[in-house]
mmCIF file of C-alpha atoms and ligand atoms in Angstrom:
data_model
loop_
_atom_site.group_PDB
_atom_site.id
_atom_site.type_symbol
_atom_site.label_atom_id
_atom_site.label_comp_id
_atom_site.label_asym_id
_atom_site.label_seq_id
_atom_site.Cartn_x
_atom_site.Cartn_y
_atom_site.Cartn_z
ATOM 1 C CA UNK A 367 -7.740 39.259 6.263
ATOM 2 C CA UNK A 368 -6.482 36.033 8.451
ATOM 3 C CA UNK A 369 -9.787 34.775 6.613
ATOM 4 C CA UNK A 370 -8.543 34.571 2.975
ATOM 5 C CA UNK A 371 -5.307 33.468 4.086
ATOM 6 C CA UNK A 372 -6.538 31.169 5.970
ATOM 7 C CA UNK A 373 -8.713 29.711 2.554
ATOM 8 C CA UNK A 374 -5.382 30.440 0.488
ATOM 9 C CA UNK A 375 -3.240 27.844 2.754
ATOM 10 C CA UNK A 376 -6.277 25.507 2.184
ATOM 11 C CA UNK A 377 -5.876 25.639 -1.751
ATOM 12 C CA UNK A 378 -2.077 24.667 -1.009
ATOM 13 C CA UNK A 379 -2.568 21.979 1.650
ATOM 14 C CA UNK A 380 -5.368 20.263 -0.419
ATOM 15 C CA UNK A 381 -2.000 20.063 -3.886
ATOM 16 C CA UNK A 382 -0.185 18.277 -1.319
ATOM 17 C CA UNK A 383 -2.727 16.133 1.335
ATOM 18 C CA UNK A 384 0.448 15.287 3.339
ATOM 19 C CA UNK A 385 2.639 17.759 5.830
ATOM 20 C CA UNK A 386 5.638 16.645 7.622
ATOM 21 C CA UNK A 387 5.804 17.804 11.174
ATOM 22 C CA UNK A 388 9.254 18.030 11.549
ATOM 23 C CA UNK A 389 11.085 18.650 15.026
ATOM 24 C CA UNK A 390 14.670 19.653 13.909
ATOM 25 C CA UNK A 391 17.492 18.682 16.925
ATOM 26 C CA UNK A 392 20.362 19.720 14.854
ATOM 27 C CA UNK A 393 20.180 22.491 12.227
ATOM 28 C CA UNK A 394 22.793 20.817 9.930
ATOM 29 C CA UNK A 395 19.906 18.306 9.154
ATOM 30 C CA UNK A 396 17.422 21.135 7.981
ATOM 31 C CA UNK A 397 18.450 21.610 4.347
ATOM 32 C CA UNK A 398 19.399 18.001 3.253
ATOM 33 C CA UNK A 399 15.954 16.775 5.613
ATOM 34 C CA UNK A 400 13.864 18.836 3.708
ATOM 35 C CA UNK A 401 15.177 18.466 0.328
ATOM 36 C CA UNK A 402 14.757 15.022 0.513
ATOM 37 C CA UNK A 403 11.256 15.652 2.062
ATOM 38 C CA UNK A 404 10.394 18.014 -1.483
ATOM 39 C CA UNK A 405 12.820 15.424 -4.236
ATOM 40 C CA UNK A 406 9.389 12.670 -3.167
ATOM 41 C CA UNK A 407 6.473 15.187 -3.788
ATOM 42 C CA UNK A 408 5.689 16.712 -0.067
ATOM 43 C CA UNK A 409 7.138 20.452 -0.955
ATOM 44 C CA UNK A 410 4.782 21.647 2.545
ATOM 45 C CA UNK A 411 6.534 21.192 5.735
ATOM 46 C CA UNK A 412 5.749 22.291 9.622
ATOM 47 C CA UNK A 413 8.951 23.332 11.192
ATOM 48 C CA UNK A 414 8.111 22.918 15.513
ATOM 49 C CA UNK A 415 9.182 25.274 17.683
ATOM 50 C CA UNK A 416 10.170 22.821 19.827
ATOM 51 C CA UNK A 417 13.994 23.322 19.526
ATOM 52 C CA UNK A 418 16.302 26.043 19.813
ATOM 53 C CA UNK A 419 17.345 25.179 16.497
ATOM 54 C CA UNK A 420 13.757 25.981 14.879
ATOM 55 C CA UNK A 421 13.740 28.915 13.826
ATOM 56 C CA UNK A 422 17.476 28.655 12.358
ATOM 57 C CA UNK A 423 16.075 25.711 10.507
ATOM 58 C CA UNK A 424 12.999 27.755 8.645
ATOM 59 C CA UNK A 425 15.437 30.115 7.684
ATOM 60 C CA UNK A 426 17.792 27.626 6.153
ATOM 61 C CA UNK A 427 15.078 25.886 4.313
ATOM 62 C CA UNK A 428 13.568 28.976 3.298
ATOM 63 C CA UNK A 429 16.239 30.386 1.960
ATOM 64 C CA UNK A 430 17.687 27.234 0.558
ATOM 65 C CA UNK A 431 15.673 24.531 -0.846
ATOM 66 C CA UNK A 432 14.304 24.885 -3.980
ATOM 67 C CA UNK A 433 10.504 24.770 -4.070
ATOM 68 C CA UNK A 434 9.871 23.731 -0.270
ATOM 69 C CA UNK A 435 6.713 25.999 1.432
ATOM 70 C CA UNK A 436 8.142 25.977 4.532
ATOM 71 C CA UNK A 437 5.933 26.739 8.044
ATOM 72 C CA UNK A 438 6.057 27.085 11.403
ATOM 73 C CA UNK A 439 4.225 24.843 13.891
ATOM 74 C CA UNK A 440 3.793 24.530 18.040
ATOM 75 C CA UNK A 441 2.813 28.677 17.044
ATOM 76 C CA UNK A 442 1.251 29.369 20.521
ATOM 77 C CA UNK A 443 1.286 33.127 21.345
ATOM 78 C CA UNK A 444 1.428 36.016 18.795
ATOM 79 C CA UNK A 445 5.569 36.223 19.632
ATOM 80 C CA UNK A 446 6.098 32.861 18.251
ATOM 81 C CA UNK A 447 4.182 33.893 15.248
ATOM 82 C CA UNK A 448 5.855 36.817 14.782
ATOM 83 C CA UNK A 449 9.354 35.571 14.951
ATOM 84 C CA UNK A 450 8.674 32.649 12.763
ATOM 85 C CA UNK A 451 7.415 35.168 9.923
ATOM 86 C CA UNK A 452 10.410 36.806 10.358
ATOM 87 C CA UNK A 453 12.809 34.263 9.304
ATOM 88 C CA UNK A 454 11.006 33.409 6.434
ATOM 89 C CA UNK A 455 7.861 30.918 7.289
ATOM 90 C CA UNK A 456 4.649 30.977 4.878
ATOM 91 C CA UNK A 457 2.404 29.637 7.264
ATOM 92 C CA UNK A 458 1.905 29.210 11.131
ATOM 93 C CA UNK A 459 0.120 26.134 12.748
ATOM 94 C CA UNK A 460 -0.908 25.770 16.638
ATOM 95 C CA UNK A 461 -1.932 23.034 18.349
ATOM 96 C CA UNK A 462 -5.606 25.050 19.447
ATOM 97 C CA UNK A 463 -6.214 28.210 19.757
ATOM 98 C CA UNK A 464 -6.318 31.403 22.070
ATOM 99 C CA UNK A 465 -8.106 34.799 21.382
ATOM 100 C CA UNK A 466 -5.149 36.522 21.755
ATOM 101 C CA UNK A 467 -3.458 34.703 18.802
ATOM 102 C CA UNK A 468 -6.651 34.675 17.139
ATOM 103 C CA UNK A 469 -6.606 38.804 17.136
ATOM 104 C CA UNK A 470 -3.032 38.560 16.884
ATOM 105 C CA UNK A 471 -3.228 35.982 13.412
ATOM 106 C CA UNK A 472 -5.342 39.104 11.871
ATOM 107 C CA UNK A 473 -2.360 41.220 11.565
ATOM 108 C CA UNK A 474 -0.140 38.319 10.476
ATOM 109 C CA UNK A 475 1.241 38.432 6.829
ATOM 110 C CA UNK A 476 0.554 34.795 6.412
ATOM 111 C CA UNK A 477 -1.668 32.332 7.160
ATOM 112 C CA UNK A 478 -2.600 30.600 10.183
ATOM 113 C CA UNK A 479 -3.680 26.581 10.690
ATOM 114 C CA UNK A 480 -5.175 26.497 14.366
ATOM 115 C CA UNK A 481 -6.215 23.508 16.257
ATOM 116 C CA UNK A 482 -9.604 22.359 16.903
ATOM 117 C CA UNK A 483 -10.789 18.825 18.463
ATOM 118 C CA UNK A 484 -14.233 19.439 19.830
ATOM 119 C CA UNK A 485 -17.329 20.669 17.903
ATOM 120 C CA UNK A 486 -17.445 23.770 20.037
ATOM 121 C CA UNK A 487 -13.697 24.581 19.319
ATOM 122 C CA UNK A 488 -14.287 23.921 15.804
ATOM 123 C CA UNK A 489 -17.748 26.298 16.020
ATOM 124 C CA UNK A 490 -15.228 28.987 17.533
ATOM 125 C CA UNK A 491 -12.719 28.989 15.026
ATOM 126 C CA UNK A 492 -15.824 29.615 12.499
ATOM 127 C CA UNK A 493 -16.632 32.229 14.415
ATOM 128 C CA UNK A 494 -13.405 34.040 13.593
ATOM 129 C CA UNK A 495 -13.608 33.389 9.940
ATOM 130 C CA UNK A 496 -11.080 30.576 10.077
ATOM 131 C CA UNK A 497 -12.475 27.497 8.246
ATOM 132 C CA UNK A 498 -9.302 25.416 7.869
ATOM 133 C CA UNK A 499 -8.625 24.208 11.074
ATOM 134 C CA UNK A 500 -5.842 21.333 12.267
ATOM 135 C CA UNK A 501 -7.919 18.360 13.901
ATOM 136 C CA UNK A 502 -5.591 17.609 16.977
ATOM 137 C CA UNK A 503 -4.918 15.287 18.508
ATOM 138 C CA UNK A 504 -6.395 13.212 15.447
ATOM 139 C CA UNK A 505 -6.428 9.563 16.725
ATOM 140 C CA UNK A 506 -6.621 10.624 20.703
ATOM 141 C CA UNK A 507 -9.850 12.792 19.504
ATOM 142 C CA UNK A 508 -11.863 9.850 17.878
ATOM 143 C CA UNK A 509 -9.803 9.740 14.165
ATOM 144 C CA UNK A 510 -12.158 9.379 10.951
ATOM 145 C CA UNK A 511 -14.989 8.438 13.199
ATOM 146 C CA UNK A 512 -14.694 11.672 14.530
ATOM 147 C CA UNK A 513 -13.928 13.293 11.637
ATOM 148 C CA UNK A 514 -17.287 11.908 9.847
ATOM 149 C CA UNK A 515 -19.134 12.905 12.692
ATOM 150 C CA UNK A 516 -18.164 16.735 12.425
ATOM 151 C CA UNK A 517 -19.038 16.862 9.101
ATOM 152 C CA UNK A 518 -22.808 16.617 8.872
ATOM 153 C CA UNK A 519 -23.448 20.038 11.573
ATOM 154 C CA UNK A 520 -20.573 21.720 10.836
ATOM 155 C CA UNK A 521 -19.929 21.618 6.995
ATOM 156 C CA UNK A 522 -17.829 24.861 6.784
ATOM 157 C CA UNK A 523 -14.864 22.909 8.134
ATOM 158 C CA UNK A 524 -12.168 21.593 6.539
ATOM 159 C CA UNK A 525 -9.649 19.875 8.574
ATOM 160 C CA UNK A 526 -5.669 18.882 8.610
ATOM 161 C CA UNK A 527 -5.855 16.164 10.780
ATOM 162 C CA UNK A 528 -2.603 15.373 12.880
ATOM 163 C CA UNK A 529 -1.683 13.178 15.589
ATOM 164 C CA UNK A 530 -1.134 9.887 15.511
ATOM 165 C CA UNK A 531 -1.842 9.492 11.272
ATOM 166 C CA UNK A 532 0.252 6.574 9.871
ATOM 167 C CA UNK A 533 0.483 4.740 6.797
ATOM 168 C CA UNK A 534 -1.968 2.529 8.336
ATOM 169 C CA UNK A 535 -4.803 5.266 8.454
ATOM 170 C CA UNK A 536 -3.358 7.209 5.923
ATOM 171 C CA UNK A 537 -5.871 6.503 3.006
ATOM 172 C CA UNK A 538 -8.768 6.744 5.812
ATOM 173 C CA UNK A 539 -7.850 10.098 6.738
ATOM 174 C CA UNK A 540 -7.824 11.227 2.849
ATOM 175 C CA UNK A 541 -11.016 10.037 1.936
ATOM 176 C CA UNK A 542 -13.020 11.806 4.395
ATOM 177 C CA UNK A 543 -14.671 14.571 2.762
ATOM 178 C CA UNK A 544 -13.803 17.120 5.082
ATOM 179 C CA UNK A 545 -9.992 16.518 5.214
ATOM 180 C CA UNK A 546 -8.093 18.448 2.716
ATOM 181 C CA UNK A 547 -4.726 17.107 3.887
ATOM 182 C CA UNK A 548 -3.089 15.058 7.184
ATOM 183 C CA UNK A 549 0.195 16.338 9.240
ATOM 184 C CA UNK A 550 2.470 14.114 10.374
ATOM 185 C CA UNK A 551 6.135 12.986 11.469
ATOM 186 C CA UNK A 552 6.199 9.110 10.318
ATOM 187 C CA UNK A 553 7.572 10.752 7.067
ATOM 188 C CA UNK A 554 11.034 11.403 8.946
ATOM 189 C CA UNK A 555 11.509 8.947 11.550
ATOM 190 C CA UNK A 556 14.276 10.096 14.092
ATOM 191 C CA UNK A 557 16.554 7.317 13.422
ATOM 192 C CA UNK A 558 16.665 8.283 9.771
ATOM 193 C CA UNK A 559 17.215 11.747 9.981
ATOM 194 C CA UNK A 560 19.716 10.826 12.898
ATOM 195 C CA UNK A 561 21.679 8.578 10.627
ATOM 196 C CA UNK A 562 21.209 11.146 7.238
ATOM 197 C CA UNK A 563 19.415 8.779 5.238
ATOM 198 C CA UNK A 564 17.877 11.032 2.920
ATOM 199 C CA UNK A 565 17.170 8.585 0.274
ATOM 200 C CA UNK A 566 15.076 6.321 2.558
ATOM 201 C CA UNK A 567 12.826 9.615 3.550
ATOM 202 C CA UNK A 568 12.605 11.027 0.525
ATOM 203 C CA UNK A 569 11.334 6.974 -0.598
ATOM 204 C CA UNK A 570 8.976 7.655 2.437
ATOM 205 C CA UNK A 571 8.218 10.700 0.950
ATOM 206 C CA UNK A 572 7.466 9.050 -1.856
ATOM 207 C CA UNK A 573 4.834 6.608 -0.918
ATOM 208 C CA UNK A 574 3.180 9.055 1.379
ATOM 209 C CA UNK A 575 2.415 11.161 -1.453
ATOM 210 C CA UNK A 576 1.477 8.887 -3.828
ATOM 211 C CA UNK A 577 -2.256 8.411 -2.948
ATOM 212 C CA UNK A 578 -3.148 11.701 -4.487
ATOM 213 C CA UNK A 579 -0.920 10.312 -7.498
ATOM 214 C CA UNK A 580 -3.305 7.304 -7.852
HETATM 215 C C1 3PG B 1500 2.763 17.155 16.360
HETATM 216 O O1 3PG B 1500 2.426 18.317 16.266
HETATM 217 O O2 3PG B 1500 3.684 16.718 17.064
HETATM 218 C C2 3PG B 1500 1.976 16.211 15.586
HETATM 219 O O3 3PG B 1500 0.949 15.827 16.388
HETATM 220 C C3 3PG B 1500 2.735 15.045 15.082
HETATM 221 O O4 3PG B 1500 2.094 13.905 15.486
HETATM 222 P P1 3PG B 1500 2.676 12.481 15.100
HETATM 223 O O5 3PG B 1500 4.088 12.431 15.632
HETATM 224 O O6 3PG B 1500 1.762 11.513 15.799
HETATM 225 O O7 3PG B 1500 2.618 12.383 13.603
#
């Protein structure tokens, strides 16, 4: 069950190679944020549950913007899970992974992105039928090297990368053949989202999905 999903959420990461990780301070900035966020082409975005505000925010943007697949992320026990599903998210995305949200993610309605940085994490996750995995901390975890270094014993992964992934190792990331999309929050810089500048992150938007344009 979590295994289809899980191979379902890869189909929709790889249309859009780029997720903003968004942590939300103030829920009035959830709407316009991620409408600007969809208006430049990245229509996937991680919500944290970082903030008391979170899970206010996926229900805004799930309820209100047009065309947005809106997800959860920082998704560490089977409570958070369950209480981001409930206000609307599609998808749920931890930082690693426990058995007890592993057995917990098979009952989930939708999918789940866990976190993997070591071959034996990622052999794990395979294990439990999930063969998306998020590759975190990306750049702290050896980056692309890393990343081409996986691929050769372990060719069932696929990864979403996240952590440190900039414009500057943007393209890097996206040509490894075992990436199918990055995460990230240099999309919607603080100071931006602080000041409501939605037409310099959706221009950010923009350029970060553009690649996949080319
Ligand atoms: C996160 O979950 O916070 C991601 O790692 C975002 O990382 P970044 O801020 O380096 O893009």
């Amino acid at each position: 069950m979590q295994s289809s999903l899980n191979q379902k959420l890869l189909s929709s990461c790889a249309a859009v190679r780029v997720v903003p990780v968004l942590t939300i301070v103030d829920v009035a900035h959830a709407v316009p944020l991620a409408r600007a966020l969809v208006a430049g082409g990245l229509t996937a975005l991680e919500i944290t549950l970082r903030t008391p505000v979170a899970l206010d925010a996926i229900r805004r943007i799930a309820e209100e913007v047009e065309g947005a697949f809106v997800g959860a992320g920082t998704v560490l026990d089977a409570r958070h899970g369950e209480q981001a599903i409930g206000v609307g998210a599609r998808f749920l995305v931890s930082p690693g992974s426990t058995s007890a949200l592993l057995s917990a993610a098979q009952n989930f309605s939708v999918p789940l992105l866990p976190g993997a940085a070591t071959a034996s994490e990622v052999m794990a996750l395979l294990d439990h039928g999930i063969r998306f995995m998020k590759f975190f901390p990306a750049e702290q975890s050896g980056g692309v090297s890393a990343l081409k270094a996986l691929a050769p014993p372990l060719a069932d992964a696929k990864f979403c990368p996240t952590g440190g992934v900039s414009p500057a190792n943007l393209a890097a990331y996206l040509a490894c053949p075992n990436v199918v999309c990055v995460g990230g929050s240099w999309v919607a810089p603080q100071a931006l989202v602080d000041a409501g500048d939605w037409a310099a992150i959706e221009r950010l938007a923009l350029t970060a999905s553009t690649p996949r344009r080319s």
